[in-house]
Amino acid sequence: MAKLRTGELTTHVQQLAAGAVGRSSGALSGDDEPPVVVLVHGLLTDSLASYYFTLGPALSAAGIDTVMYDLRGHGRTERPPTGYQLEHFVEDLDQLLDALGEHRPVHLVGNSFGGTVAAGFAAWHPHRTATLTMIESEPPVAAWSGHIRDGLAHARRELVRDEAIDWIKERHGAHTARLSRNAGRILATTTLADDVPAGRLIDDDLSALRCPLLAVFGGASGLSAQVPELEAKVERCRTVVLPDQGHSVLVEQPARTRDLVLDWVREHHARRAEAWAGAVG
């Protein structure tokens, strides 16, 4: 683990080199430069730890360079009092890649709000993006802005109440309650709840998303209602809906999510390699 200066922040990052965790069967060949995947976590109760215990080691073992990092205000990354518009999160990622000396187009995997950040990055930095995977997420369009505004306003009211934390502890356990209490502190000490919904958006027609998109949803979460629109508006789009699964796809279905991401990255890495070979051949 390391901390790197990324513009105005010090960002906590964890890198797992291809094969560093132990080579798995079906790993990508070591003859060519491996692909790089960047994992972007969700808002408030999340950090890079959610990937460290799910996808990160498996991707490394499969021959993929893997980058995990804590978003601004989260985990071990600095928590400024202001500056939480979506474009700040996107610029943080761009500057992190610069600090890492990363020249390869990256395969972005974002969970929940992390998928929204990844979609913003793909839209505004297409030359740095190989593919985009959104897990239980929405692209940063006007409808998303309204949804996140309402959700953050509710969280800001409730997560500072002891009664609410006790309710979470009774139903979801002490660990979730601790995460929720910390989320309340973030909301109480920063402008995040006001900034995130007020950030930069992309057009509703999703024309800014030009890279291949894999969108994974839980069938019971409600976000899967986006499937027809995504398939209609994004030219290179694949959607997967996991039946009877709620919002916590990454945590509750790590093996299935891992297989989907691995197959997606392998497929598109192979296509890029073939295209490059044809261009120089």
PDB file of C-alpha atoms in Angstrom, residues 4 7-8 10 26 32 44 46 50 63 67 82 105 119 136 138 140 170 174 183 185 187 202 221 223 251 279:
ATOM      1  CA  LEU A   4       0.584   9.343  -3.552  1.00  0.00           C
ATOM      2  CA  GLY A   7      -3.184  17.229  -7.172  1.00  0.00           C
ATOM      3  CA  GLU A   8      -4.502  18.735  -3.947  1.00  0.00           C
ATOM      4  CA  THR A  10      -2.811  12.530  -0.802  1.00  0.00           C
ATOM      5  CA  GLY A  26      -6.604 -19.571 -17.305  1.00  0.00           C
ATOM      6  CA  ASP A  32       2.444  -9.412 -23.882  1.00  0.00           C
ATOM      7  CA  LEU A  44     -19.748   6.734   2.217  1.00  0.00           C
ATOM      8  CA  ASP A  46     -17.160   1.854   1.130  1.00  0.00           C
ATOM      9  CA  SER A  50     -14.345  -4.023  -0.514  1.00  0.00           C
ATOM     10  CA  GLY A  63      -2.584 -12.017 -14.966  1.00  0.00           C
ATOM     11  CA  VAL A  67      -5.236  -0.831  -8.987  1.00  0.00           C
ATOM     12  CA  THR A  82     -15.298  20.761   0.267  1.00  0.00           C
ATOM     13  CA  PRO A 105      -5.800   2.510 -21.443  1.00  0.00           C
ATOM     14  CA  ALA A 119     -18.549   6.493 -16.378  1.00  0.00           C
ATOM     15  CA  GLU A 136     -25.263  -1.685  -9.670  1.00  0.00           C
ATOM     16  CA  GLU A 138     -26.052   4.695 -12.933  1.00  0.00           C
ATOM     17  CA  PRO A 140     -24.039  10.620 -14.396  1.00  0.00           C
ATOM     18  CA  GLU A 170     -29.766  -4.780  15.192  1.00  0.00           C
ATOM     19  CA  ALA A 174     -21.963  -4.046  14.408  1.00  0.00           C
ATOM     20  CA  ALA A 183     -20.641   7.853   6.880  1.00  0.00           C
ATOM     21  CA  ARG A 185     -19.402  11.890  10.178  1.00  0.00           C
ATOM     22  CA  LEU A 187     -21.703  13.979   5.763  1.00  0.00           C
ATOM     23  CA  ILE A 202     -23.172  13.844 -19.328  1.00  0.00           C
ATOM     24  CA  SER A 221     -32.511  -3.657  -6.714  1.00  0.00           C
ATOM     25  CA  LEU A 223     -31.474  -0.232 -11.001  1.00  0.00           C
ATOM     26  CA  VAL A 251     -20.182  -8.448  -1.764  1.00  0.00           C
ATOM     27  CA  ALA A 279      -1.946  -2.205 -37.515  1.00  0.00           C
TER      28      ALA A 279
END
